[in-house]
Tab-separated table of C-alpha atoms and ligand atoms in Angstrom:
chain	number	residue	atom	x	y	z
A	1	UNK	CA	0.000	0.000	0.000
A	2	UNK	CA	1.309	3.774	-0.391
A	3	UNK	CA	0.573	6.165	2.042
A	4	UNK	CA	-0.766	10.060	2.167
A	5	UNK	CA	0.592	12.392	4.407
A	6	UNK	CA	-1.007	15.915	4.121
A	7	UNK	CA	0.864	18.114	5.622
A	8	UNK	CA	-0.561	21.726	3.654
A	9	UNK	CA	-2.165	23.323	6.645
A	10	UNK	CA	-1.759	26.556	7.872
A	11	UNK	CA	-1.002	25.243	11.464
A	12	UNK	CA	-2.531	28.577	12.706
A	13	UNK	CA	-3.142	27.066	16.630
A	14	UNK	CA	0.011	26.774	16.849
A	15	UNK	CA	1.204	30.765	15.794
A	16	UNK	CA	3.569	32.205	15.928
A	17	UNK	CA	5.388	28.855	16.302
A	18	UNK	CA	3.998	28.029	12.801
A	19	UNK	CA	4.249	31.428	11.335
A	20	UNK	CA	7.217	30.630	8.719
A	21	UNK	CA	7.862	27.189	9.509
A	22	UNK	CA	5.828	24.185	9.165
A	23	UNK	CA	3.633	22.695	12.522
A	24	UNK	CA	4.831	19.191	10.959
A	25	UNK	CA	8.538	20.028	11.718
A	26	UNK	CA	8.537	21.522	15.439
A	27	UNK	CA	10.269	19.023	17.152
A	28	UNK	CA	9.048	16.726	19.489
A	29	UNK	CA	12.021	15.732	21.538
A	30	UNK	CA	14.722	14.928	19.799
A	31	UNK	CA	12.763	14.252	15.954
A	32	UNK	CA	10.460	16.438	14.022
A	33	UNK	CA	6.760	15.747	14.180
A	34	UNK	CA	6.413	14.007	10.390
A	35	UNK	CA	9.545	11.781	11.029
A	36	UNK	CA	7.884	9.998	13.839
A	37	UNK	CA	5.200	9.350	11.141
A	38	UNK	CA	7.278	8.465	8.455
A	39	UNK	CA	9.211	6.521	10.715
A	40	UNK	CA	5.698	4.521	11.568
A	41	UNK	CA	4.250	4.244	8.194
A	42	UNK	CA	8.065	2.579	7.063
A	43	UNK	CA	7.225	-0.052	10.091
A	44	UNK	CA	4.053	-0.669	8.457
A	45	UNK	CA	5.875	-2.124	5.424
A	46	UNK	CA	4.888	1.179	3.297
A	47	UNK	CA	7.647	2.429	1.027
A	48	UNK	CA	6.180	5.036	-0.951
A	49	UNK	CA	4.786	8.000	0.894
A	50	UNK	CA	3.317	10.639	-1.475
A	51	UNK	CA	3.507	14.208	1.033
A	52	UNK	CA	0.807	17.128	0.445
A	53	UNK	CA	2.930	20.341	1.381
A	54	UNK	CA	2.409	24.033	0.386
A	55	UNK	CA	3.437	27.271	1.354
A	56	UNK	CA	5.930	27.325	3.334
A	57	UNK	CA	6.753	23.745	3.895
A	58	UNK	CA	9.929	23.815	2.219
A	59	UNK	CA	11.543	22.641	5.595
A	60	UNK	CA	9.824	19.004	5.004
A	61	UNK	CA	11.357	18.091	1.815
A	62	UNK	CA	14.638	19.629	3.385
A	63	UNK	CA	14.643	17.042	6.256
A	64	UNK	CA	14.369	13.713	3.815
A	65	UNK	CA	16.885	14.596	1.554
A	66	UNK	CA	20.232	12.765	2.079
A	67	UNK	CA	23.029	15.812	2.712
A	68	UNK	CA	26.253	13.897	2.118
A	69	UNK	CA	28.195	17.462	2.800
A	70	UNK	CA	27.193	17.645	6.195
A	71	UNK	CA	27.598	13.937	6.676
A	72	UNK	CA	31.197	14.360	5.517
A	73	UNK	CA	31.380	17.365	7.724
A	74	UNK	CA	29.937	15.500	11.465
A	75	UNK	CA	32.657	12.667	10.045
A	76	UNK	CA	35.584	14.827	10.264
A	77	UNK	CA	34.689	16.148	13.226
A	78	UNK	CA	34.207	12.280	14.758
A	79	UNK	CA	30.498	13.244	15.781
A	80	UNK	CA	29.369	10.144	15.764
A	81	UNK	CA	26.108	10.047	17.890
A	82	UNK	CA	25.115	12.802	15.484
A	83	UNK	CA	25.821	10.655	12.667
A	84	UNK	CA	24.377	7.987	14.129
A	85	UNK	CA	20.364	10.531	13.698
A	86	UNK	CA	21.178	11.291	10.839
A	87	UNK	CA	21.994	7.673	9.288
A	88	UNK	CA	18.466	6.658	10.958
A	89	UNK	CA	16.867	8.575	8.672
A	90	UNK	CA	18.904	8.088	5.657
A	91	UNK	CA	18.393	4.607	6.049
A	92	UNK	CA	14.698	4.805	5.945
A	93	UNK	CA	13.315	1.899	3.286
A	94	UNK	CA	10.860	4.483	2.044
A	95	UNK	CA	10.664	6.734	-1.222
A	96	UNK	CA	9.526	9.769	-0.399
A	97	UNK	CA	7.056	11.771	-3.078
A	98	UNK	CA	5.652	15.714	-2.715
A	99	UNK	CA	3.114	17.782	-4.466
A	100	UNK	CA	1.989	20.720	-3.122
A	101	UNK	CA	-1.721	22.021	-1.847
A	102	UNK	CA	-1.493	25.506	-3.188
A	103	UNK	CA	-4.287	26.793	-1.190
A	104	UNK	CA	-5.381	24.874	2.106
A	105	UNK	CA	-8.683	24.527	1.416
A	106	UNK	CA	-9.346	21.629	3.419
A	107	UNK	CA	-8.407	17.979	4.348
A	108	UNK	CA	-10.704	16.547	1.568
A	109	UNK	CA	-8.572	18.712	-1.352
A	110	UNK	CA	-5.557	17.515	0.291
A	111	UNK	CA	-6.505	14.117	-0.242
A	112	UNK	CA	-7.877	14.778	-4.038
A	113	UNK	CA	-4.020	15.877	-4.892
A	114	UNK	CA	-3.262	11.978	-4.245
A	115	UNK	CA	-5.444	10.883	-7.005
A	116	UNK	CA	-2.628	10.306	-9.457
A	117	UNK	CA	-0.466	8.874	-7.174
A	118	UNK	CA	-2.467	5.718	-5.679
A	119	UNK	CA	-3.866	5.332	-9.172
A	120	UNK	CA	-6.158	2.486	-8.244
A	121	UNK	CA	-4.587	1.222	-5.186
A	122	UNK	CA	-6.196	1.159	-1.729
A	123	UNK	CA	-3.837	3.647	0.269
A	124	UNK	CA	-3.291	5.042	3.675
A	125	UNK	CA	-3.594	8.607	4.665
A	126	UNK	CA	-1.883	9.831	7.847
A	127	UNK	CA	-1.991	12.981	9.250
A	128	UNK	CA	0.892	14.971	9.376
A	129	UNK	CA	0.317	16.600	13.000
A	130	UNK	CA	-0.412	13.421	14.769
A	131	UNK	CA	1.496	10.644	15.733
A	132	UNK	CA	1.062	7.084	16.831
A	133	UNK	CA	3.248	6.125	19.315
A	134	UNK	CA	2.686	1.984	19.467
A	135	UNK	CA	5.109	-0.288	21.502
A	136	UNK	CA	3.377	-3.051	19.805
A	137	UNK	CA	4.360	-5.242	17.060
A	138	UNK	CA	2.920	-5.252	14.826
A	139	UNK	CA	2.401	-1.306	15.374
A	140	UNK	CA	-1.353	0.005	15.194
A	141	UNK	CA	-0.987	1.074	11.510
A	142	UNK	CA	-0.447	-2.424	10.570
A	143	UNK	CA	-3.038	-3.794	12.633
A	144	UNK	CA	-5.059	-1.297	10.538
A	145	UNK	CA	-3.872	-2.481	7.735
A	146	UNK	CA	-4.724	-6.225	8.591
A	147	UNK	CA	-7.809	-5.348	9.764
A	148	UNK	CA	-8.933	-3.254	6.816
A	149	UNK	CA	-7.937	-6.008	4.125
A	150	UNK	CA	-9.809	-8.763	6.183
A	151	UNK	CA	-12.637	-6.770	6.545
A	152	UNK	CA	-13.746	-5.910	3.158
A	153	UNK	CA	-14.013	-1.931	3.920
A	154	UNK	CA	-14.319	0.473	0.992
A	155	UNK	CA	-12.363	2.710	3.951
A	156	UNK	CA	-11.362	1.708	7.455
A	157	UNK	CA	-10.029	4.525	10.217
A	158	UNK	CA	-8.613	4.677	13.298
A	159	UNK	CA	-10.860	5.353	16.423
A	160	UNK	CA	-10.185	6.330	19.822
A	161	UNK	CA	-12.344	6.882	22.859
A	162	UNK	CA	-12.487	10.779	23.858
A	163	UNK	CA	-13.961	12.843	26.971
A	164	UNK	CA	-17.121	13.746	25.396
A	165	UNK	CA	-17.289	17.328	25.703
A	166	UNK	CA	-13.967	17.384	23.230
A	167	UNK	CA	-16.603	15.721	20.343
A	168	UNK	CA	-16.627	18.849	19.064
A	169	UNK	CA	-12.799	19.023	17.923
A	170	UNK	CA	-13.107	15.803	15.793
A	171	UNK	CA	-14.934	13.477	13.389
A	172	UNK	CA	-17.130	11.567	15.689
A	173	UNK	CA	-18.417	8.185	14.741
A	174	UNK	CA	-22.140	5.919	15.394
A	175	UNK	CA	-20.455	2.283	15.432
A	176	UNK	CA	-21.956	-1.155	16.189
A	177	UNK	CA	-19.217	-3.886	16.722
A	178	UNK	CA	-17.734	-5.863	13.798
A	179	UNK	CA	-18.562	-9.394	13.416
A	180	UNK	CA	-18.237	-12.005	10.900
A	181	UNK	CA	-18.510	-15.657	10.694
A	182	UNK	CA	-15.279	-16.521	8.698
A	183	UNK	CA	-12.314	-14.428	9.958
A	184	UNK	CA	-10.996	-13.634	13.333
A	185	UNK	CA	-12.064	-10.142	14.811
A	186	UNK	CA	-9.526	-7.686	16.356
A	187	UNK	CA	-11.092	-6.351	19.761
A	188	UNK	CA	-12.671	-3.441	19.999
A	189	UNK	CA	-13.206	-3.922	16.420
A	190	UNK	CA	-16.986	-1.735	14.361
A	191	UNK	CA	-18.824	-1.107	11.714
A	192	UNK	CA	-19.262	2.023	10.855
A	193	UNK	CA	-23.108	3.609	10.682
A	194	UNK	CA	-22.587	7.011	10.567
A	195	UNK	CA	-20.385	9.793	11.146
A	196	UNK	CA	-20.380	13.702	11.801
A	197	UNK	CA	-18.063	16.206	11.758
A	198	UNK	CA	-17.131	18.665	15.245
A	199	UNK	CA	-21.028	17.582	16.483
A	200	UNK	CA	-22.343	19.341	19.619
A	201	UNK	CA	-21.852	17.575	22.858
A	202	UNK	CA	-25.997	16.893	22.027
A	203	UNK	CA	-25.576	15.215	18.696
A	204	UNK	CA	-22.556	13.557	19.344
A	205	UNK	CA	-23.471	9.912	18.850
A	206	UNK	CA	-20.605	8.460	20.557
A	207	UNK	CA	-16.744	9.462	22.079
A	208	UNK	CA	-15.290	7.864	19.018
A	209	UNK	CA	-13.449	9.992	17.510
A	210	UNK	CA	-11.801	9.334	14.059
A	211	UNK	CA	-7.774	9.769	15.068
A	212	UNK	CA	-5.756	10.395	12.207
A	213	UNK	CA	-5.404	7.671	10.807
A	214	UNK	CA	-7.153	6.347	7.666
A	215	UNK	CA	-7.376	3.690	4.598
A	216	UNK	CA	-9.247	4.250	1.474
A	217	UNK	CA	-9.841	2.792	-1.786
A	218	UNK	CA	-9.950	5.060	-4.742
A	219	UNK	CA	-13.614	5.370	-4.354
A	220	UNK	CA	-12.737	8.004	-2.363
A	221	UNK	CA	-12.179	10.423	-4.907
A	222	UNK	CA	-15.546	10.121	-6.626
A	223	UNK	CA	-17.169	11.250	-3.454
A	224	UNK	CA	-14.472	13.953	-2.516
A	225	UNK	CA	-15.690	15.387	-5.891
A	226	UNK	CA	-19.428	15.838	-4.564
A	227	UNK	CA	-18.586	17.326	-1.104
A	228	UNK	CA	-18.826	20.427	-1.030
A	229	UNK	CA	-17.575	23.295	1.784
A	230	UNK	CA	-18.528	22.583	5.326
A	231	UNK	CA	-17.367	23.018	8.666
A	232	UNK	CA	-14.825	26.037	9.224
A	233	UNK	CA	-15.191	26.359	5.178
A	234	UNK	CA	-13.110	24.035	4.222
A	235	UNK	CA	-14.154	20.338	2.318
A	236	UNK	CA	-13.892	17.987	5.505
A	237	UNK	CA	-12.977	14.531	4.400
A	238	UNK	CA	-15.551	13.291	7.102
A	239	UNK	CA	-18.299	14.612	4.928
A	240	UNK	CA	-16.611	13.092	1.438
A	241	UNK	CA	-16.763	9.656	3.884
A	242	UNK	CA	-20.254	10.229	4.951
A	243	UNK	CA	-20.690	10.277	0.950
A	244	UNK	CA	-19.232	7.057	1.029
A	245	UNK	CA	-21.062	5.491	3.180
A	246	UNK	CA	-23.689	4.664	0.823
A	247	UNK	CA	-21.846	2.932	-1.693
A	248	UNK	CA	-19.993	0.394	0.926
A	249	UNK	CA	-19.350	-0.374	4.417
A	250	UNK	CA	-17.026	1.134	6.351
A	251	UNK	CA	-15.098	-0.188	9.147
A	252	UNK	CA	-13.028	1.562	12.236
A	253	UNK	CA	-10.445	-0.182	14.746
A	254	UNK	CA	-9.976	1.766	18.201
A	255	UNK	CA	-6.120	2.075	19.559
A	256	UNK	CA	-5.489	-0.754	21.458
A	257	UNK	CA	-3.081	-1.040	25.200
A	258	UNK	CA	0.529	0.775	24.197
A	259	UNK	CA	-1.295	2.517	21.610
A	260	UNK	CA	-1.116	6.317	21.997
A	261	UNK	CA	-2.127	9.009	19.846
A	262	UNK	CA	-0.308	12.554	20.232
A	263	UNK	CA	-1.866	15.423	18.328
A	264	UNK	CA	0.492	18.429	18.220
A	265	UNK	CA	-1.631	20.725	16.770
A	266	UNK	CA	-2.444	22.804	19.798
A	267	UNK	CA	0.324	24.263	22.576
A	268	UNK	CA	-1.177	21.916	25.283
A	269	UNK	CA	-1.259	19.011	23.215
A	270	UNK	CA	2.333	19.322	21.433
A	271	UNK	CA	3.958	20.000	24.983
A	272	UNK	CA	2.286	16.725	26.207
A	273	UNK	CA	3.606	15.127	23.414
A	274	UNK	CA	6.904	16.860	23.822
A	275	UNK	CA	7.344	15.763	27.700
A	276	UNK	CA	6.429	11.995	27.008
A	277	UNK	CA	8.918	11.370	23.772
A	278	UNK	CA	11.514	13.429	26.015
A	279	UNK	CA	10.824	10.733	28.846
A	280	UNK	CA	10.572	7.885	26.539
A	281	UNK	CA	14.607	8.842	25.181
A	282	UNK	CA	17.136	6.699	26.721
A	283	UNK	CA	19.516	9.570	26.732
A	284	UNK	CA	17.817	12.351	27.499
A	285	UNK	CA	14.218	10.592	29.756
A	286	UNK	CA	16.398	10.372	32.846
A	287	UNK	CA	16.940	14.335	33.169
A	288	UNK	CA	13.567	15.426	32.183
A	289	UNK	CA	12.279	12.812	34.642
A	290	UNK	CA	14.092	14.066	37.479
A	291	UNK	CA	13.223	18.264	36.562
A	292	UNK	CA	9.587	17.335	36.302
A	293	UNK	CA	9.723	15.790	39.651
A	294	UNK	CA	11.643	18.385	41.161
A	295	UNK	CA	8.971	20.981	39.494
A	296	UNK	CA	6.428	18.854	41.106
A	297	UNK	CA	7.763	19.238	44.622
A	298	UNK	CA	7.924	23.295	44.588
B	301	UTP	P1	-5.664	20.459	10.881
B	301	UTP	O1	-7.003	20.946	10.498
B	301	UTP	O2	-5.439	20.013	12.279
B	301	UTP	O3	-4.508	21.470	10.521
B	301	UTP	O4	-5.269	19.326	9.853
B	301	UTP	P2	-4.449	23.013	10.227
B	301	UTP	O5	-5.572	23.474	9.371
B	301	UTP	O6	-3.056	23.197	9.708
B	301	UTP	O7	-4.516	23.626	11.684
B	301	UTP	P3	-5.201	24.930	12.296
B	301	UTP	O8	-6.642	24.572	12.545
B	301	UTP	O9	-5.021	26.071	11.316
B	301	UTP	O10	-4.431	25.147	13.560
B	301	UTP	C1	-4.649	18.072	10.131
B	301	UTP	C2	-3.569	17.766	9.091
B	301	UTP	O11	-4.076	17.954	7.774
B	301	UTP	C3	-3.286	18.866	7.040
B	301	UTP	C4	-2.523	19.676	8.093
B	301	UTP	O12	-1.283	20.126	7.575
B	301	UTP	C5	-2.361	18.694	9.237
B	301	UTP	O13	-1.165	17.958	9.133
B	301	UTP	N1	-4.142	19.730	6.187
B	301	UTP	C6	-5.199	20.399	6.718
B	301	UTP	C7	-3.832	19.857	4.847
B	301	UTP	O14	-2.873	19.235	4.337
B	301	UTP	N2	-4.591	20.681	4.066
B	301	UTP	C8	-5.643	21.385	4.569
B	301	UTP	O15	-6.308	22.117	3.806
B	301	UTP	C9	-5.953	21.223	5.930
């Protein structure tokens, strides 16, 4: 499968921060935000990541390109725990792809810009601000993955549970649990009945929230064609799926123990994230560990 990573938003929660760099590249400990899911769609056995950027995301397609010149340079110099990042990421088994998303006009056009690229292959989108942290192996992605193909899903996504007055931040689904007679069900496994985009805390029919991760088959496309603006005036890709929904089912598999989702596109969220990579660093955990306890203490 190849994978989608839109990464053309404006980022605006996160101004100034974001005002002439990309929210995908603030770092999150030691990496980047989009390495971490690079890093996890590679894990998933994906090689060929297509990535939506725009105006001024130049700093993305900086980070994945191999610099041999400062390579030579860290070599001379005998850094070799620098070298050591940087070969990590050279070494990635992935081929990395851009087109750009002139105008942000929503999720749903970043998606469209794909079209060409997964031809007609089912593909996974991942969004560029979030990240998956899974200690699991397989990681959640490829549970997805496994789920999605066994299911028979024109689109499967990623669901996690949510404090219910946050429904209004995300797509929120109405599930009933997956079953079938011939295959093995992952737990905590649904079918999809219906979803809604940012509902009320009323009209939410559930805390599922749809987390950022998502796999599609071309189909897709015919339906991000009929959707037109809603929500914050932009074309959601929740409403393009609600499309969908009558032409096939649709299937959703909630994060499972050791799988965590970090969104880091607001300043509370991204310093979560920030503190629990830093702690999660063999190097560097130790240190934070013992300043947030001493912080604690005052
Ligand atoms: P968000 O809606 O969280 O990102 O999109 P945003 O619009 O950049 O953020 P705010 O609301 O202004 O703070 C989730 C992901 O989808 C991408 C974003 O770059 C982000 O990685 N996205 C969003 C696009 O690629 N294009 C869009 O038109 C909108």
């Amino acid at each position: 499968m190849k994978g989608v990573i839109p990464a053309a938003g404006l980022g605006t929660r996160m101004l100034p921060a974001t005002k002439s760099q990309p929210k995908e590249m603030l770092p999150v400990a030691r990496k980047p935000v989009i390495q971490y899911i690079v890093e996890e769609l590679e894990k998933a056995g994906i090689r060929e990541i297509l990535i939506v950027t725009g105006k001024n995301k130049r700093a993305i397609d900086e980070h994945f390109d191999r610099d041999p010149i400062l390579l030579e340079d860290l070599r001379r110099r005998n850094k070799y725990h620098q070298i050591q990042f940087l070969e990590e990421l050279e070494n990635l088994n992935i081929e990395i792809y851009y087109t750009r998303q002139t105008i942000p006009t929503g999720l749903a056009d970043a998606v469209y810009k794909a079209k060409n690229f997964v031809g007609d292959e089912e593909f996974v989108v991942a969004l560029g601000d979030t990240i998956i942290d899974s200690a699991n192996n397989p990681n959640h992605l490829q549970r997805l993955i496994d789920f999605h193909k066994n299911s028979g899903a024109l689109c499967t996504v990623s669901t996690e549970e949510i404090p219910r007055e946050h429904c209004n931040r995300y797509g929120i689904l109405d599930v009933q649990p997956f079953t079938s007679s011939t295959q093995s069900k992952p737990e905590n496994s649904f079918v999809v009945k219906d979803l809604v985009e940012k509902p009320s805390i009323k009209e939410a029919p559930s805390n599922l929230a749809i987390c950022g991760r998502y796999i599609f088959k071309p189909t897709i496309f015919d339906y991000i064609d009929k959707t037109t603006v809603g929500v914050g005036g932009e074309k959601q890709l929740t409403d393009a799926m609600k499309g969908m929904l009558e032409a096939g089912p649709m299937t959703a598999l909630q994060l499972g123990p050791n799988e965590i989702r970090y969104d880091t596109g607001t300043f509370p969220l991204y310093a979560k994230a920030f503190i629990a990579m830093c702690l999660q660093d063999e190097e560097i955990g130790p240190e934070i560990k013992e300043y947030l306890t001493k912080l604690n203490l005052s």
